[in-house]
Short mmCIF file of C-alpha atoms and ligand atoms in Angstrom, two decimals:
data_model
loop_
_atom_site.label_atom_id
_atom_site.label_comp_id
_atom_site.label_asym_id
_atom_site.label_seq_id
_atom_site.Cartn_x
_atom_site.Cartn_y
_atom_site.Cartn_z
CA MET A 1 19.85 -76.24 63.24
CA ALA A 2 20.51 -77.33 59.65
CA LEU A 3 19.82 -80.94 58.67
CA SER A 4 23.52 -81.54 57.95
CA ASP A 5 24.20 -80.39 61.61
CA GLN A 6 21.78 -82.95 62.86
CA ILE A 7 23.40 -85.64 60.76
CA LEU A 8 26.88 -84.62 61.70
CA ASP A 9 26.33 -83.89 65.39
CA HIS A 10 27.30 -86.39 67.94
CA VAL A 11 26.18 -86.04 71.59
CA LEU A 12 28.15 -87.32 74.45
CA VAL A 13 26.01 -87.72 77.56
CA VAL A 14 27.76 -87.70 80.90
CA PRO A 15 25.77 -90.11 83.07
CA PRO A 16 25.24 -89.67 86.82
CA VAL A 17 28.43 -90.62 88.55
CA PRO A 18 29.12 -92.15 92.00
CA GLN A 19 29.64 -89.85 94.86
CA GLU A 20 33.44 -90.32 94.82
CA GLN A 21 33.57 -88.68 91.34
CA LEU A 22 32.08 -85.47 92.59
CA VAL A 23 34.50 -82.77 93.68
CA LEU A 24 33.31 -80.24 96.21
CA PHE A 25 35.50 -77.16 96.95
CA GLY A 26 35.53 -73.95 98.78
CA ASP A 27 37.98 -71.06 99.29
CA GLU A 28 39.92 -72.74 102.07
CA THR A 29 42.99 -72.81 99.80
CA GLU A 30 42.85 -69.01 99.85
CA GLY A 31 42.45 -68.90 103.63
CA GLY A 32 38.67 -68.62 103.47
CA THR A 33 35.94 -70.69 105.18
CA SER A 34 33.36 -70.83 102.36
CA GLU A 35 32.45 -74.48 101.77
CA ALA A 36 30.36 -76.72 99.55
CA ARG A 37 28.27 -79.61 100.88
CA LEU A 38 26.78 -82.50 98.92
CA ILE A 39 23.05 -82.62 99.39
CA SER A 40 22.31 -85.41 96.93
CA ALA A 41 24.81 -87.24 94.80
CA GLU A 42 22.00 -88.78 92.80
CA GLN A 43 20.54 -85.38 91.96
CA ARG A 44 23.98 -83.79 91.69
CA HIS A 45 22.75 -81.21 94.12
CA ALA A 46 25.36 -79.27 96.19
CA GLN A 47 24.95 -76.33 98.53
CA CYS A 48 27.47 -73.58 98.82
CA LEU A 49 27.97 -71.43 101.89
CA LEU A 50 29.83 -68.24 101.10
CA ARG A 51 31.43 -66.70 104.16
CA PRO A 52 33.34 -63.35 104.26
CA THR A 53 36.55 -64.81 105.51
CA PHE A 54 38.27 -64.34 102.10
CA ALA A 55 37.99 -61.11 100.13
CA TYR A 56 36.61 -62.97 97.03
CA PRO A 57 34.74 -65.93 98.52
CA PHE A 58 33.88 -68.86 96.29
CA CYS A 59 32.82 -72.47 96.32
CA GLY A 60 31.26 -75.00 93.86
CA PHE A 61 31.32 -78.59 92.77
CA GLU A 62 32.39 -80.53 89.72
CA VAL A 63 31.81 -83.86 88.09
CA LYS A 64 34.82 -86.06 87.17
CA LEU A 65 34.33 -87.39 83.60
CA THR A 66 36.46 -90.49 84.16
CA PRO A 67 37.46 -92.48 87.18
CA GLU A 68 41.09 -91.73 86.49
CA PRO A 69 41.90 -88.21 87.91
CA LEU A 70 44.37 -87.08 85.20
CA LYS A 71 43.06 -89.07 82.27
CA GLY A 72 40.11 -87.24 80.80
CA LEU A 73 38.21 -86.97 77.54
CA ASP A 74 39.51 -85.44 74.35
CA LEU A 75 36.73 -82.99 73.45
CA ARG A 76 38.58 -81.23 70.60
CA SER A 77 36.05 -82.43 68.04
CA TYR A 78 33.16 -81.12 70.24
CA HIS A 79 31.83 -77.65 69.92
CA THR A 80 29.10 -77.11 72.56
CA LEU A 81 28.57 -77.90 76.24
CA ARG A 82 24.92 -78.33 77.00
CA LEU A 83 24.11 -78.10 80.70
CA GLY A 84 20.94 -78.67 82.57
CA LEU A 85 21.36 -76.37 85.58
CA ARG A 86 19.28 -75.19 88.42
CA TYR A 87 20.35 -72.48 90.81
CA THR A 88 18.61 -71.06 93.80
CA GLY A 89 20.21 -68.31 95.80
CA PRO A 90 20.88 -64.57 95.84
CA SER A 91 23.52 -64.61 93.01
CA LYS A 92 23.02 -62.89 89.69
CA THR A 93 25.78 -64.87 87.89
CA ILE A 94 27.27 -68.33 87.93
CA ARG A 95 30.48 -69.76 86.51
CA VAL A 96 30.90 -73.00 84.50
CA LEU A 97 34.32 -74.64 84.59
CA VAL A 98 35.88 -77.13 82.23
CA LEU A 99 39.11 -78.41 83.71
CA ASN A 100 41.73 -79.94 81.46
CA ALA A 101 44.64 -82.03 82.74
CA ILE A 102 47.97 -81.10 81.15
CA ALA A 103 50.41 -83.88 80.72
CA GLY A 104 53.58 -83.36 82.89
CA TYR A 105 52.10 -80.27 84.52
CA SER A 106 48.86 -81.17 86.25
CA LYS A 107 49.36 -82.96 89.54
CA LEU A 108 47.20 -85.44 91.40
CA GLY A 109 45.20 -83.76 94.20
CA GLU A 110 46.23 -80.28 93.10
CA ARG A 111 43.00 -78.96 91.49
CA GLU A 112 44.61 -75.65 90.47
CA SER A 113 47.25 -77.45 88.41
CA LEU A 114 44.45 -78.38 85.98
CA LYS A 115 43.90 -75.84 83.31
CA PHE A 116 40.89 -73.64 84.02
CA ASN A 117 38.60 -73.03 81.05
CA GLU A 118 35.63 -71.01 82.30
CA ILE A 119 32.77 -68.78 81.51
CA GLU A 120 30.58 -66.62 83.73
CA PHE A 121 27.10 -65.64 82.73
CA GLY A 122 23.93 -64.32 84.18
CA VAL A 123 21.54 -66.71 85.83
CA ASP A 124 18.84 -65.22 83.64
CA GLN A 125 20.56 -66.86 80.64
CA LEU A 126 19.20 -70.21 81.70
CA ARG A 127 16.20 -71.25 79.52
CA ASN A 128 14.16 -73.88 81.15
CA HIS A 129 17.21 -74.58 83.32
CA MET A 130 19.16 -75.25 80.21
CA VAL A 131 22.20 -73.48 78.63
CA ASP A 132 24.21 -74.21 75.51
CA ILE A 133 27.78 -72.99 75.96
CA PRO A 134 30.02 -72.92 72.85
CA LEU A 135 33.40 -74.29 73.95
CA ASN A 136 35.04 -71.53 72.05
CA ALA A 137 33.30 -68.95 74.29
CA LEU A 138 35.27 -70.29 77.28
CA SER A 139 38.52 -68.58 78.28
CA VAL A 140 41.32 -69.14 80.74
CA PRO A 141 40.84 -66.73 83.72
CA PRO A 142 43.70 -64.19 84.09
CA TRP A 143 44.31 -65.02 87.81
CA TRP A 144 45.14 -68.63 86.70
CA ILE A 145 47.58 -67.50 84.01
CA LYS A 146 49.13 -65.09 86.42
CA ARG A 147 49.32 -67.49 89.38
CA ARG A 148 50.56 -70.48 87.40
CA HIS A 149 53.16 -68.38 85.53
CA VAL A 150 51.95 -69.56 82.17
CA PRO A 151 53.56 -68.03 79.13
CA PRO A 152 51.19 -66.15 76.85
CA ALA A 153 51.60 -68.70 74.07
CA ASN A 154 50.03 -71.39 76.40
CA SER A 155 47.26 -69.30 77.77
CA GLN A 156 44.55 -70.37 75.39
CA THR A 157 41.83 -72.84 76.30
CA GLU A 158 42.57 -76.56 75.97
CA PHE A 159 40.09 -79.43 75.71
CA ASP A 160 42.30 -82.40 74.78
CA ASN A 161 42.12 -84.06 78.22
CA VAL A 162 39.05 -82.75 80.03
CA VAL A 163 38.78 -84.27 83.43
CA GLN A 164 36.14 -82.25 85.28
CA ILE A 165 33.13 -80.11 84.40
CA GLY A 166 31.44 -78.16 87.13
CA ILE A 167 29.75 -75.07 88.45
CA ASN A 168 31.11 -72.35 90.66
CA SER A 169 29.70 -69.33 92.39
CA GLY A 170 30.05 -66.02 90.55
CA THR A 171 32.98 -63.72 91.05
CA VAL A 172 31.03 -61.23 93.16
CA ASP A 173 28.39 -63.41 94.73
CA PRO A 174 26.55 -62.25 97.78
CA LEU A 175 27.34 -64.15 100.91
CA GLY A 176 24.95 -66.74 102.04
CA THR A 177 23.55 -70.03 100.83
CA HIS A 178 23.61 -71.02 97.12
CA ASP A 179 22.06 -74.27 95.77
CA PHE A 180 23.42 -75.82 92.57
CA TYR A 181 21.90 -78.74 90.72
CA ILE A 182 23.63 -80.24 87.67
CA ASP A 183 20.71 -82.09 86.00
CA LYS A 184 22.39 -82.85 82.69
CA ILE A 185 25.81 -82.70 81.02
CA GLU A 186 25.91 -83.23 77.29
CA ILE A 187 28.77 -82.49 75.03
CA ILE A 188 27.87 -81.95 71.42
CA GLY A 189 30.37 -82.51 68.64
CA GLN A 190 30.66 -83.57 65.04
CA ARG A 191 31.18 -87.13 63.97
CA ILE A 192 33.00 -85.77 60.93
CA SER A 193 33.87 -82.22 59.97
CA LYS A 194 31.61 -80.36 57.66
CA GLU A 195 34.37 -80.30 55.09
CA THR A 196 34.69 -84.08 55.16
CA TYR A 197 30.90 -84.37 55.09
CA TYR A 198 30.54 -82.19 51.99
CA GLN A 199 33.47 -83.89 50.41
CA ALA A 200 31.80 -87.23 51.02
CA ILE A 201 28.51 -85.98 49.60
CA LEU A 202 30.38 -84.65 46.55
CA GLY A 203 32.25 -87.94 46.23
CA LEU A 204 29.02 -89.81 46.46
CA TRP A 205 27.50 -87.71 43.67
CA LEU A 206 30.59 -88.22 41.61
CA VAL A 207 30.34 -91.97 42.16
CA VAL A 208 26.64 -92.00 41.39
CA GLY A 209 27.23 -89.81 38.33
CA GLY A 210 30.05 -92.05 37.25
CA LEU A 211 27.92 -95.17 37.66
CA LEU A 212 25.07 -93.55 35.68
CA MET A 213 27.52 -92.58 32.95
CA ALA A 214 29.00 -96.09 32.91
CA ARG A 215 25.47 -97.53 32.76
CA TRP A 216 24.58 -95.21 29.89
CA PHE A 217 27.80 -96.13 28.04
CA TRP A 218 27.09 -99.77 28.56
CA GLN A 219 23.52 -99.45 27.34
CA MET A 220 24.78 -97.46 24.28
CA ARG A 221 27.33 -100.18 23.51
CA GLN A 222 24.68 -102.85 23.87
CA GLU A 223 22.32 -100.88 21.55
CA VAL A 224 25.17 -100.37 19.03
CA SER A 225 26.07 -104.01 19.03
CA ARG A 226 22.33 -104.98 18.84
CA ARG A 227 21.99 -102.75 15.81
CA LYS A 228 25.17 -104.12 14.29
CA GLN A 229 23.84 -107.61 14.78
CA ARG A 230 20.47 -106.66 13.33
CA GLU A 231 22.25 -105.11 10.27
CA GLN A 232 24.38 -108.26 9.82
CA GLU A 233 21.25 -110.44 10.07
CA LEU A 234 19.54 -108.25 7.54
CA GLU A 235 22.57 -108.33 5.28
CA ALA A 236 22.67 -112.15 5.57
CA MET A 237 18.92 -112.30 4.87
CA ASN A 238 19.33 -109.99 1.84
CA ALA A 239 22.16 -112.14 0.56
CA ILE A 240 19.99 -115.26 0.89
CA LEU A 241 17.11 -113.42 -0.84
CA ASP A 242 19.44 -112.25 -3.51
CA ARG A 243 20.80 -115.73 -4.10
CA HIS A 244 17.24 -117.06 -4.04
CA SER A 245 15.98 -114.49 -6.52
CA GLN A 246 19.01 -115.07 -8.73
CA ALA A 247 18.31 -118.77 -8.55
CA LEU A 248 14.65 -118.13 -9.36
CA ASP A 249 15.68 -115.79 -12.19
CA GLN A 250 18.06 -118.39 -13.54
CA GLN A 251 15.29 -121.06 -13.24
CA ARG A 252 12.86 -118.78 -15.11
CA LYS A 253 15.43 -118.38 -17.91
CA THR A 254 16.47 -122.08 -18.12
CA ASP A 255 14.82 -124.98 -19.90
CA PRO A 256 14.55 -127.71 -17.35
CA LEU A 257 14.86 -130.64 -19.82
CA THR A 258 18.11 -129.63 -21.59
CA GLY A 259 19.56 -127.09 -19.13
CA LEU A 260 19.81 -124.60 -22.08
CA ALA A 261 18.51 -121.08 -21.88
CA ASN A 262 14.81 -120.87 -22.77
CA ARG A 263 13.11 -117.99 -24.56
CA HIS A 264 13.50 -115.69 -21.51
CA GLY A 265 17.15 -116.61 -21.20
CA LEU A 266 17.70 -115.85 -24.84
CA GLU A 267 16.31 -112.35 -24.62
CA ALA A 268 19.42 -110.82 -22.98
CA SER A 269 21.76 -112.33 -25.48
CA LEU A 270 19.64 -111.19 -28.42
CA GLN A 271 19.29 -107.70 -27.01
CA ARG A 272 23.06 -107.48 -26.55
CA ALA A 273 23.70 -108.66 -30.10
CA PHE A 274 21.18 -106.18 -31.48
CA GLU A 275 22.77 -103.23 -29.57
CA GLU A 276 26.22 -104.24 -30.76
CA TRP A 277 24.90 -104.30 -34.29
CA GLU A 278 23.19 -100.93 -33.92
CA GLN A 279 26.07 -99.18 -32.16
CA HIS A 280 29.12 -100.79 -33.74
CA GLN A 281 27.71 -102.65 -36.82
CA GLU A 282 28.93 -105.77 -35.22
CA PRO A 283 27.37 -108.54 -37.45
CA VAL A 284 25.06 -111.07 -35.87
CA SER A 285 23.40 -114.11 -37.40
CA LEU A 286 20.66 -116.30 -36.29
CA VAL A 287 20.44 -120.08 -36.78
CA ILE A 288 17.10 -121.78 -36.11
CA ILE A 289 17.31 -125.57 -35.72
CA ASP A 290 14.16 -127.70 -35.99
CA ILE A 291 14.27 -131.50 -35.53
CA ASP A 292 12.75 -133.26 -38.48
CA HIS A 293 9.66 -135.44 -38.02
CA PHE A 294 9.93 -135.26 -34.33
CA LYS A 295 6.29 -136.01 -33.87
CA ARG A 296 6.89 -139.25 -35.64
CA LEU A 297 9.80 -140.03 -33.42
CA ASN A 298 7.67 -139.35 -30.37
CA ASP A 299 4.84 -141.36 -31.67
CA THR A 300 7.12 -144.32 -32.60
CA HIS A 301 9.45 -144.45 -29.68
CA GLY A 302 7.56 -142.60 -26.98
CA HIS A 303 7.79 -139.24 -25.37
CA LEU A 304 10.67 -140.24 -23.09
CA ALA A 305 12.75 -141.28 -26.04
CA GLY A 306 11.87 -137.89 -27.60
CA ASP A 307 13.14 -136.19 -24.44
CA ALA A 308 16.37 -138.11 -24.60
CA VAL A 309 16.87 -137.02 -28.23
CA LEU A 310 16.21 -133.44 -27.23
CA ARG A 311 18.81 -133.73 -24.47
CA GLY A 312 21.37 -135.52 -26.56
CA LEU A 313 20.94 -133.15 -29.45
CA SER A 314 21.37 -130.08 -27.26
CA ASP A 315 24.58 -131.66 -25.79
CA VAL A 316 25.96 -132.23 -29.22
CA VAL A 317 25.30 -128.74 -30.36
CA ARG A 318 26.54 -127.15 -27.23
CA GLN A 319 29.85 -129.00 -27.51
CA HIS A 320 30.50 -127.62 -30.99
CA ILE A 321 29.64 -124.04 -30.79
CA ARG A 322 32.02 -121.31 -29.49
CA GLU A 323 30.54 -120.13 -26.29
CA PRO A 324 30.07 -117.38 -25.26
CA GLN A 325 30.06 -115.82 -28.80
CA ASP A 326 27.59 -118.41 -29.96
CA PHE A 327 24.64 -118.57 -27.65
CA LEU A 328 22.41 -121.71 -27.77
CA ALA A 329 18.86 -121.69 -26.45
CA ARG A 330 15.82 -123.96 -26.73
CA TRP A 331 13.29 -121.87 -28.49
CA GLY A 332 10.45 -124.33 -27.61
CA GLY A 333 9.30 -127.81 -28.48
CA GLU A 334 11.86 -129.35 -30.86
CA GLU A 335 13.22 -126.02 -32.01
CA PHE A 336 16.58 -124.50 -30.99
CA VAL A 337 18.29 -121.15 -31.77
CA VAL A 338 21.91 -120.21 -31.97
CA VAL A 339 22.72 -116.47 -31.77
CA CYS A 340 25.99 -116.14 -33.48
CA HIS A 341 27.69 -112.94 -32.27
CA GLY A 342 30.14 -111.34 -34.73
CA CYS A 343 29.08 -113.80 -37.45
CA LYS A 344 28.43 -112.91 -40.99
CA ALA A 345 26.28 -115.11 -43.18
CA PRO A 346 28.99 -117.44 -44.49
CA GLN A 347 30.22 -118.30 -41.04
CA ALA A 348 26.68 -118.80 -39.77
CA VAL A 349 25.88 -121.06 -42.67
CA ALA A 350 29.03 -122.98 -42.12
CA LEU A 351 28.26 -123.34 -38.40
CA ALA A 352 24.73 -124.52 -39.28
CA GLU A 353 26.09 -127.08 -41.72
CA LYS A 354 28.61 -128.32 -39.20
CA ILE A 355 25.85 -128.84 -36.63
CA ARG A 356 23.57 -130.39 -39.20
CA LYS A 357 26.23 -133.01 -40.02
CA LEU A 358 26.93 -133.67 -36.37
CA ILE A 359 23.21 -134.32 -35.65
CA GLU A 360 22.90 -136.49 -38.71
CA GLU A 361 25.90 -138.60 -37.58
CA SER A 362 24.92 -138.73 -33.88
CA VAL A 363 23.36 -141.84 -32.32
CA PHE A 364 21.19 -140.85 -29.37
CA GLU A 365 20.02 -142.81 -26.40
CA GLY A 366 18.12 -145.98 -27.46
CA GLU A 367 20.03 -146.12 -30.77
CA LEU A 368 17.89 -143.34 -32.11
CA ARG A 369 18.91 -141.07 -34.88
CA ALA A 370 17.63 -137.73 -36.01
CA THR A 371 18.14 -134.99 -38.53
CA ALA A 372 17.30 -131.31 -38.36
CA SER A 373 16.53 -128.47 -40.73
CA PHE A 374 18.18 -125.06 -40.40
CA GLY A 375 17.07 -121.53 -41.22
CA VAL A 376 19.87 -118.99 -41.13
CA ALA A 377 19.69 -115.23 -41.38
CA GLU A 378 22.22 -112.35 -40.89
CA ILE A 379 20.89 -109.09 -39.62
CA GLN A 380 20.56 -106.39 -42.24
CA PRO A 381 20.36 -102.65 -41.97
CA GLY A 382 16.89 -101.51 -41.01
CA GLN A 383 15.97 -104.87 -39.52
CA THR A 384 14.59 -105.45 -36.05
CA LEU A 385 14.92 -108.53 -33.95
CA SER A 386 11.52 -109.75 -34.96
CA THR A 387 12.15 -109.23 -38.72
CA LEU A 388 15.43 -111.08 -38.32
CA PHE A 389 13.60 -113.87 -36.67
CA ALA A 390 10.94 -113.88 -39.32
CA ALA A 391 13.64 -114.13 -41.98
CA ALA A 392 15.38 -117.08 -40.27
CA ASP A 393 12.02 -118.73 -39.79
CA ALA A 394 11.10 -118.31 -43.32
CA ALA A 395 14.42 -119.95 -44.32
CA LEU A 396 13.70 -122.84 -42.05
CA TYR A 397 10.24 -123.23 -43.52
CA ARG A 398 11.86 -123.50 -46.86
CA ALA A 399 14.39 -126.03 -45.62
CA LYS A 400 11.48 -128.19 -44.43
CA GLY A 401 9.70 -127.67 -47.72
CA GLU A 402 12.68 -128.67 -49.73
CA GLY A 403 13.04 -131.99 -48.10
CA ARG A 404 14.49 -131.34 -44.55
CA ASN A 405 17.90 -132.15 -43.19
CA ARG A 406 19.37 -129.04 -44.79
CA VAL A 407 20.45 -125.51 -44.29
CA VAL A 408 18.74 -122.58 -45.91
CA PHE A 409 20.08 -119.09 -45.71
CA ALA A 410 17.48 -116.27 -45.86
CA GLY A 411 19.62 -114.03 -47.96
CA ALA A 412 19.57 -110.24 -48.05
CA GLY A 413 16.40 -108.66 -46.71
CA ALA A 414 13.83 -110.20 -44.48
CA GLY A 415 11.70 -112.85 -46.07
CA ALA A 416 13.98 -113.00 -49.14
CA ASN A 417 13.24 -115.85 -51.45
CA THR A 418 16.73 -116.71 -52.47
CA VAL A 419 18.32 -119.92 -51.15
CA PRO A 420 21.95 -119.44 -51.61
CA ALA A 421 23.39 -121.99 -49.37
CA THR A 422 21.52 -125.23 -49.39
CA VAL A 423 23.93 -128.08 -48.95
N1 GTP B 1 9.35 -135.75 -26.31
C1 GTP B 1 9.09 -134.41 -26.44
N2 GTP B 1 8.35 -133.98 -27.38
C2 GTP B 1 8.09 -132.70 -27.62
C3 GTP B 1 8.52 -131.75 -26.68
N3 GTP B 1 8.11 -130.53 -27.08
C4 GTP B 1 7.38 -130.66 -28.22
N4 GTP B 1 7.36 -132.02 -28.54
C5 GTP B 1 6.75 -132.66 -29.70
O1 GTP B 1 7.43 -132.23 -30.86
C6 GTP B 1 6.50 -132.55 -31.85
C7 GTP B 1 6.61 -131.46 -32.94
O2 GTP B 1 5.85 -131.92 -34.02
P1 GTP B 1 5.58 -130.98 -35.26
O3 GTP B 1 5.49 -129.56 -34.88
O4 GTP B 1 4.51 -131.56 -36.01
O5 GTP B 1 6.87 -131.13 -36.11
P2 GTP B 1 7.64 -132.43 -36.63
O6 GTP B 1 6.91 -133.64 -36.21
O7 GTP B 1 9.04 -132.32 -36.09
O8 GTP B 1 7.62 -132.14 -38.09
P3 GTP B 1 8.52 -131.22 -38.99
O9 GTP B 1 9.04 -130.18 -38.04
O10 GTP B 1 7.69 -130.71 -39.96
O11 GTP B 1 9.65 -132.07 -39.39
C8 GTP B 1 5.14 -132.65 -31.24
O12 GTP B 1 4.64 -133.92 -31.35
C9 GTP B 1 5.37 -132.23 -29.75
O13 GTP B 1 4.52 -132.97 -28.98
C10 GTP B 1 9.25 -132.23 -25.60
O14 GTP B 1 9.73 -131.49 -24.70
N5 GTP B 1 9.51 -133.50 -25.48
#
């Protein structure tokens, strides 16, 4: 028996019944004198005496399945009748009967009006006094169909209202004494049909599969959103780092005292100017501003006063240049540089002179005054940034040497000695 059969099978056990639910019968209805006697109701033991009064003598006994004579059990979902039977006597065959009450046809007290479903088999078929009889192996005996005038369409077995199950002597039993014991009546059926069972298994698998899929989708979604979140966190972190590094870069390029670009900050502007000059011959001039006698100012008024002058002076210059063409940076100490993009020498000299005058006229914090000297140079063919610087520096040196508070233009060629524009 397959595992699924064990799971699906349902066994209906017919328990021992009181004596009044045992039916004993003989062939007296046929004019015979064969009779059945109950030996033990408890053991469901009956004895049959077959006498030759009737041509086909018979007798037997049956167990009523319910107390109500015409209201039996619906055994349509059952497939096997399992009987524990013992027989002693001279017969070679026995008959098993399953009697079904037919609504509107079967009559109370008229045993033959019940539908006879029966099977006859050899006594030697009993195994350890047990026999399994498939219900579909039973048939309706021809004498019953004939005698009851049953149309062929209704002559098949019926199990929808089984009222009695019992045992009968065989059709050609020898006369004499026959002992029947019905030890056990079990009816085996299926809780649910195999089809429903396999559909349920399939449905279960589909549900489990669906749940696993849903779980997998859910995990994937979680993973995707986790990754997205991680990416967003990384992007935010990168943005912070970018801002931080930009700020650091800005800090690295800025002079903390004046807020102007320092030497590092000047590099990009110089580089751009030089490239424009090289590629498009865009003129560029350099103005170096150096405060006069700044050491003396520091020494006289203190370092803080010197700082204030540096701040004030850078503000004054910044306000009067044309940013972004003119780029102001603190070169270091008391020295400033203006990179004048697109400026030829006259413009640069004019700018320097304007700044010089502004400084000279300015009154800085603490009523302090200052002057500055200027070295101006315009880039010339063949020059590099460093030779341009050297030329402007040389002009500044000369401005200092010639009495300070003046503008000196380096003239054509680095380190030229001419001083064309001292005002
Ligand atoms: N207060 C202040 N002083 C500074 C700063 N940086 C440089 N100095 C001072 O600037 C002075 C520059 O002195 P020098 O190089 O001798 O030049 P100078 O006194 O201006 O003389 P000339 O340039 O020849 O007119 C030094 O005393 C430095 O200490 C600064 O950030 N703050």
